[in-house]
mmCIF file of C-alpha atoms in Angstrom:
data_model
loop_
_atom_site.group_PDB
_atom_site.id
_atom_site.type_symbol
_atom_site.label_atom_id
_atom_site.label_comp_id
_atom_site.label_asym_id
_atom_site.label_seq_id
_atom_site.Cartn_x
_atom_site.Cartn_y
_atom_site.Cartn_z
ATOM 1 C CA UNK A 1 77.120 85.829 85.998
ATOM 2 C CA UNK A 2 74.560 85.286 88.920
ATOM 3 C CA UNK A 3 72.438 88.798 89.299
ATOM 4 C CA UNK A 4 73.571 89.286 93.101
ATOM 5 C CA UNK A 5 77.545 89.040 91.533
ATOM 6 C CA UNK A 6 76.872 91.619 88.808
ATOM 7 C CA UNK A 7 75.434 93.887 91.545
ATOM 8 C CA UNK A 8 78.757 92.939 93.923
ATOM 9 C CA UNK A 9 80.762 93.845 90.512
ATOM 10 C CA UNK A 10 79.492 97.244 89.681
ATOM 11 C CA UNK A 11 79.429 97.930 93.280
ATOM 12 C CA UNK A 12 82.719 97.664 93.678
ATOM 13 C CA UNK A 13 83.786 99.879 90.163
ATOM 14 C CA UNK A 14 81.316 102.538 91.653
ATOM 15 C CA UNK A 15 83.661 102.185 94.630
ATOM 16 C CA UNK A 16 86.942 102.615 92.472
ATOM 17 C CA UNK A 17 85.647 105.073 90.535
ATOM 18 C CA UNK A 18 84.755 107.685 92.969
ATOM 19 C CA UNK A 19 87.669 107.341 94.823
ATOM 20 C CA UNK A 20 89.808 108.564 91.770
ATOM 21 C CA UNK A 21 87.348 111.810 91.427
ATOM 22 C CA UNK A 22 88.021 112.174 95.282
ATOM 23 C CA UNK A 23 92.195 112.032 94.249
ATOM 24 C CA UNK A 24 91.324 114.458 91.365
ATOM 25 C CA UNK A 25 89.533 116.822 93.823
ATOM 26 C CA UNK A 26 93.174 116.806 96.095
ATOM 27 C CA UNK A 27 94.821 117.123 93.207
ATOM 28 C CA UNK A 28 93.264 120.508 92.104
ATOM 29 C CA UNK A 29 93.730 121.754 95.373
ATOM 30 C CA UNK A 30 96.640 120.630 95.436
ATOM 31 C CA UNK A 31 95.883 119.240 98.985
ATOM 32 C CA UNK A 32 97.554 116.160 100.501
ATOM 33 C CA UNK A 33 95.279 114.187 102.542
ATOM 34 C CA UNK A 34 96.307 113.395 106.477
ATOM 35 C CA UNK A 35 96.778 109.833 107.232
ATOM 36 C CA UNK A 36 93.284 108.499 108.588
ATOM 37 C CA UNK A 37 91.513 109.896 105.057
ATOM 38 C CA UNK A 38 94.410 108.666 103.030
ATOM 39 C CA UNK A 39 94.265 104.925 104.202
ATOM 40 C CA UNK A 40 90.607 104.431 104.227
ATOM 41 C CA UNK A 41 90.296 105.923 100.838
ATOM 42 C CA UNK A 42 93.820 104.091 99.719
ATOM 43 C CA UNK A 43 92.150 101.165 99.698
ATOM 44 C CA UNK A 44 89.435 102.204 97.155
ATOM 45 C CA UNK A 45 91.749 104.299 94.616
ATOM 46 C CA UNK A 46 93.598 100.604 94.680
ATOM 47 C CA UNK A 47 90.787 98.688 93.187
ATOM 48 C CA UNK A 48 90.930 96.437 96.192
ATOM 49 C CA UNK A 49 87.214 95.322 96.711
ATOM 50 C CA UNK A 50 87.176 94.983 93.035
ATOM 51 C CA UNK A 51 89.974 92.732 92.901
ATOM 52 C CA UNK A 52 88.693 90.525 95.878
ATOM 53 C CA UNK A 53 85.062 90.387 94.878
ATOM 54 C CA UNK A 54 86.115 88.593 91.398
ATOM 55 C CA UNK A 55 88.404 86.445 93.393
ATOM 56 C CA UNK A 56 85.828 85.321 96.010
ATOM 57 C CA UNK A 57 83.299 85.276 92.942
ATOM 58 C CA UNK A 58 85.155 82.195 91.754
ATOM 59 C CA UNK A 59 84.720 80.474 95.440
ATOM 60 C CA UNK A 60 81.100 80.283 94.123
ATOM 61 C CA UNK A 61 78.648 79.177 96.485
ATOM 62 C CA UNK A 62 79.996 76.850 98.556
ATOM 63 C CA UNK A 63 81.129 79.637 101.169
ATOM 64 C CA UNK A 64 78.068 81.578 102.927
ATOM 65 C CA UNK A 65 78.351 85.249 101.997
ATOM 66 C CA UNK A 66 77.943 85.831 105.309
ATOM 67 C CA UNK A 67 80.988 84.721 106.417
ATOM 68 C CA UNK A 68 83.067 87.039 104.037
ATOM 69 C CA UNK A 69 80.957 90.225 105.974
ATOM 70 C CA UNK A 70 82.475 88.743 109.203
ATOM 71 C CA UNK A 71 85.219 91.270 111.243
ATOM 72 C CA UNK A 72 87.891 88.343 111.250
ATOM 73 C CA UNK A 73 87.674 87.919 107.585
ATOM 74 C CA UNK A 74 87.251 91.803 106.610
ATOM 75 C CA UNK A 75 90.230 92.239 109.118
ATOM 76 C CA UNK A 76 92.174 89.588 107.086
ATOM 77 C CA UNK A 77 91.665 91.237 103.732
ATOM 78 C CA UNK A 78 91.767 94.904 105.157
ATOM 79 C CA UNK A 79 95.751 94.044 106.086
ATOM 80 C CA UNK A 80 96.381 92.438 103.012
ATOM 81 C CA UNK A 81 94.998 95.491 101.138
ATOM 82 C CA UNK A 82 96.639 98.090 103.322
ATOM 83 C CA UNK A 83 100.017 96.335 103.037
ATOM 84 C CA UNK A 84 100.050 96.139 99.053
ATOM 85 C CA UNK A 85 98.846 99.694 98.681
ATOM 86 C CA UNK A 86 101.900 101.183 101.503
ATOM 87 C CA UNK A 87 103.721 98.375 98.958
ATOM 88 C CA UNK A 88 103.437 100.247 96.310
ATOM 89 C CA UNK A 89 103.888 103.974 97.892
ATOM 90 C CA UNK A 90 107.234 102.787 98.774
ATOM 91 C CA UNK A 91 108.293 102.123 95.493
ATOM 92 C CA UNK A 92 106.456 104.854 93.607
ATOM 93 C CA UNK A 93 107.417 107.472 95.842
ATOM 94 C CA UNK A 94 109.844 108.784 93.647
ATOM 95 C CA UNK A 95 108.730 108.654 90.207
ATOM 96 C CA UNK A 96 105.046 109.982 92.026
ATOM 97 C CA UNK A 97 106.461 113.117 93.891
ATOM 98 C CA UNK A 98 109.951 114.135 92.333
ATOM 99 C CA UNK A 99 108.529 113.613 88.691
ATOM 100 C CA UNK A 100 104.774 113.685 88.623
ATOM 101 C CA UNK A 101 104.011 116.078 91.478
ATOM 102 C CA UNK A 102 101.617 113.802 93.180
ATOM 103 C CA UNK A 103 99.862 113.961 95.965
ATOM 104 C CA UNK A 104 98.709 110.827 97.123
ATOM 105 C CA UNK A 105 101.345 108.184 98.227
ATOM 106 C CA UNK A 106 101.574 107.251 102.022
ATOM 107 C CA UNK A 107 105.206 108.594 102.464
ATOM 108 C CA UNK A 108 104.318 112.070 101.735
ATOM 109 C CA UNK A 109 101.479 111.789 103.818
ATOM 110 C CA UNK A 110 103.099 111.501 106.924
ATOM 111 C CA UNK A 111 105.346 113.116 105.765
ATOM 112 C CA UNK A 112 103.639 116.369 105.540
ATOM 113 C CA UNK A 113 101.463 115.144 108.381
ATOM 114 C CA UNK A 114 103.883 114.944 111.117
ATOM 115 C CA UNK A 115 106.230 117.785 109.897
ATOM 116 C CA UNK A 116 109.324 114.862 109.233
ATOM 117 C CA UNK A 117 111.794 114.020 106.504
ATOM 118 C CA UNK A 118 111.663 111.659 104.431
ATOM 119 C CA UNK A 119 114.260 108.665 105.980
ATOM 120 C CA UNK A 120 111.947 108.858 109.113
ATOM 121 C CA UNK A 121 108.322 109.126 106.707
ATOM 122 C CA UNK A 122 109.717 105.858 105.295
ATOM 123 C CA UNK A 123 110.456 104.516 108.623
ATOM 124 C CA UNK A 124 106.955 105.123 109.920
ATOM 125 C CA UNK A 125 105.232 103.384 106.718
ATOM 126 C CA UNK A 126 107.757 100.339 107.506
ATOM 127 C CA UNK A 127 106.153 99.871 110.911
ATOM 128 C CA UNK A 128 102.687 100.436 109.613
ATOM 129 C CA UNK A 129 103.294 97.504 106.826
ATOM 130 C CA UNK A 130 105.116 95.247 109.440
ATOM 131 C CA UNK A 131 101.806 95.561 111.438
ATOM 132 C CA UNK A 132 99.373 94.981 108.741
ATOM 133 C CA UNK A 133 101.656 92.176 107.932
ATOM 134 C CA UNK A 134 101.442 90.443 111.565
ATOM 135 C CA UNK A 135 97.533 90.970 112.031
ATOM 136 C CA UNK A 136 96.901 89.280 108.812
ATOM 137 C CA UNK A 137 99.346 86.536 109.901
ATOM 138 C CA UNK A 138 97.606 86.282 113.567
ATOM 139 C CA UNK A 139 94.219 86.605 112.052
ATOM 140 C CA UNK A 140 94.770 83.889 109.553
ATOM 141 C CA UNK A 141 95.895 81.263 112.418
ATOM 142 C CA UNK A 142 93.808 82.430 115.428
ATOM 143 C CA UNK A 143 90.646 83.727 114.264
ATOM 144 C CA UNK A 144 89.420 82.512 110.991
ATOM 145 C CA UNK A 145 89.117 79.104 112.873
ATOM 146 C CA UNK A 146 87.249 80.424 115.406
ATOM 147 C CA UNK A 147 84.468 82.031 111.768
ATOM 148 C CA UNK A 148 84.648 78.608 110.483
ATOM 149 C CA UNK A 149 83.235 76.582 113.650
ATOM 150 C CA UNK A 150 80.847 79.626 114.724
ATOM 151 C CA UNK A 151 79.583 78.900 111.130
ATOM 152 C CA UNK A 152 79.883 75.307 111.394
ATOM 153 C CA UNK A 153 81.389 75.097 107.897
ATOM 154 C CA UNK A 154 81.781 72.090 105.679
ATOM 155 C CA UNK A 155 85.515 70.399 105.064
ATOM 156 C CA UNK A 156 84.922 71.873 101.521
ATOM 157 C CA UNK A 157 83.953 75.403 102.411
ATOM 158 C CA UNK A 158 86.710 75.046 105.075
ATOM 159 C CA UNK A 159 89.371 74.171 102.069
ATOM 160 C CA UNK A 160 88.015 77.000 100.025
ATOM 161 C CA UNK A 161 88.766 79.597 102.605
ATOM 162 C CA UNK A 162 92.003 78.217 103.646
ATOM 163 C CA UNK A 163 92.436 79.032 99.843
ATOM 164 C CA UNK A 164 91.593 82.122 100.035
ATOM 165 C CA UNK A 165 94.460 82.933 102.655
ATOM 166 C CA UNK A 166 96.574 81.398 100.295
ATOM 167 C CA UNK A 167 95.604 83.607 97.711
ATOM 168 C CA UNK A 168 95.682 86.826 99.461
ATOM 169 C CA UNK A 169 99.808 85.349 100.403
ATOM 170 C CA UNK A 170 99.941 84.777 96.633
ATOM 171 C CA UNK A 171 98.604 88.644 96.121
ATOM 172 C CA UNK A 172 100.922 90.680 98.094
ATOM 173 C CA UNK A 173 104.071 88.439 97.021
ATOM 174 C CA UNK A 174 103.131 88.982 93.248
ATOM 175 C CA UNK A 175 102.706 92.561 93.924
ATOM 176 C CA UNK A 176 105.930 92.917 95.498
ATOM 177 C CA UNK A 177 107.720 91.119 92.817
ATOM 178 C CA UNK A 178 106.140 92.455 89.991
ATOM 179 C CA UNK A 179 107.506 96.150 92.028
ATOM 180 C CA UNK A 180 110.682 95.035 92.072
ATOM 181 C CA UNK A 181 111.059 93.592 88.843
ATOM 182 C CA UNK A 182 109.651 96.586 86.601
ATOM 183 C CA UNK A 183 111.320 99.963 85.496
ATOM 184 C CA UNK A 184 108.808 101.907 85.645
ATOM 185 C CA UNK A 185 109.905 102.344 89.460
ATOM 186 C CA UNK A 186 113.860 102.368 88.804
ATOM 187 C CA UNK A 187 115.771 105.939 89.085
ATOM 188 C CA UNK A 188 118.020 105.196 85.735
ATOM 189 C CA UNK A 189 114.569 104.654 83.814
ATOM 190 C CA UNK A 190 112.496 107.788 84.883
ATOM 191 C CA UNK A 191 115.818 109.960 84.401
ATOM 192 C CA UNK A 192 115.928 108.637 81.043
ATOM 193 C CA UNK A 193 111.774 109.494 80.102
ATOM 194 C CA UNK A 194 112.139 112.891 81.929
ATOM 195 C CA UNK A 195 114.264 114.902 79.357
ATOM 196 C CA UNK A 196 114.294 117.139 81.601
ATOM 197 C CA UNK A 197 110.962 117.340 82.591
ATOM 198 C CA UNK A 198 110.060 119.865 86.155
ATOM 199 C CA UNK A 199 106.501 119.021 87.658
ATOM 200 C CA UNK A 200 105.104 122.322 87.058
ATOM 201 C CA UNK A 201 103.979 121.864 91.035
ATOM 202 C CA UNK A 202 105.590 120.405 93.708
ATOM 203 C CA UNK A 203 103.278 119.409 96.960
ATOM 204 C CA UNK A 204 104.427 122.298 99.440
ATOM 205 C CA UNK A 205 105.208 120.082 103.092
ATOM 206 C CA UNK A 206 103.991 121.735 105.915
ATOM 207 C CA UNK A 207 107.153 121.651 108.657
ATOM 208 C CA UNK A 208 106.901 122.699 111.833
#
C-alpha cells in the first residue's frame, strides 16, 4: 500500500476511534447529545471515512485526489453517510434504548431535543433522510458534472467516478437490506435474548 494511503488509512481509524471514546464519555454521563453534535460526530462513530477511503483507495490513481476534497463530492458522500447512519437509528432504536439504555441513536436525540414523542421523533428523522436522500440524488446529476469539466477529467477518470456514485447507491441499499433482513433488529428476537433483562439506566428525556 502506497505511503500517502497508509497515512489516509490510519487517519481515518484515528477518526473512528475517538469518536467511540467521545460516545463512552456521553455514556458515563449519561448525557444525550443535541442534534448538531450528534450528526457531525454520527458520521465518525459509523466508520464512514474509513469505509470510503478503502473504497476510493481501489480507484487508484487515475482520479486526482483533489477532486475527492471538492464540496460537490464531500456533499455527495456526506448524504450518503448521513442517510445510512439515520438508517440504522431507525431500526436500532429499539433494541438501543428499550434494552441497552443507549444514548446515541438519532430518534432519541430529537427526541429529547425538542421535548416530542416518539411517532413525531421518527417523523422528523424521516424528513431529515428524505433530504439527505434528494441532495445526493441532485448532487450526483447536477454538480459532479460541473467537478469533472472544472477538472477537465479523462473519459476514464470520468467512468471511475460515475462508479463511485454507483457504489455509494450500492452502499446505502446493502445497508438497508442487510437491516431488514437480520434479527438482531426484530422485537420477537431481542424479547427472546432479554430473559428479562432491565437496562439498569434508562436515558431520562427532557419534556417541556
Amino acid at each position: 500500500m502506497p505511503l500517502d494511503d497508509r497515512r489516509t488509512l490510519k487517519t481515518a481509524i484515528n477518526t473512528m476511534t475517538e469518536s467511540w471514546v467521545w460516545e463512552l464519555s456521553n455514556q458515563i454521563q449519561h448525557r444525550i447529545p443535541d442534534p448538531i453534535d450528534y450528526l457531525e460526530m454520527r458520521r465518525a462513530t459509523f466508520g464512514s471515512d474509513l469505509t470510503l477511503s478503502m473504497c476510493r483507495m481501489g480507484h487508484g490513481p487515475k482520479v486526482p485526489p483533489e477532486v475527492y476534497r471538492t464540496g460537490p463530492v464531500r456533499a455527495l458522500e456526506n448524504a450518503a453517510i448521513d442517510y445510512a447512519c439515520l438508517l440504522n437509528d431507525v431500526f436500532s432504536y429499539q433494541k438501543e434504548i428499550e434494552y441497552e439504555g443507549e444514548v446515541h441513536n438519532a430518534i432519541l436525540v430529537v427526541q429529547n431535543f425538542f421535548g416530542i414523542d416518539y411517532p413525531t421523533a421518527l417523523g422528523v428523522v424521516h424528513d431529515l433522510m428524505t433530504q439527505r436522500m434528494r441532495q445526493f440524488e441532485h448532487v450526483a446529476a447536477n454538480e459532479l458534472p460541473i467537478v469533472y469539466d472544472d477538472f477537465d477529467l479523462s473519459d476514464e477518470a470520468r467512468e471511475i467516478m460515475k462508479g463511485y456514485v454507483i457504489d455509494l447507491q450500492h452502499w446505502m441499499a446493502g445497508i438497508l437490506n442487510w437491516h431488514r433482513e437480520v434479527d438482531r433488529y426484530k422485537a420477537e428476537y431481542l424479547a427472546s435474548r432479554s430473559h428479562g433483562f432491565v437496562p439498569d439506566r434508562v436515558p431520562a428525556l427532557r419534556f417541556g
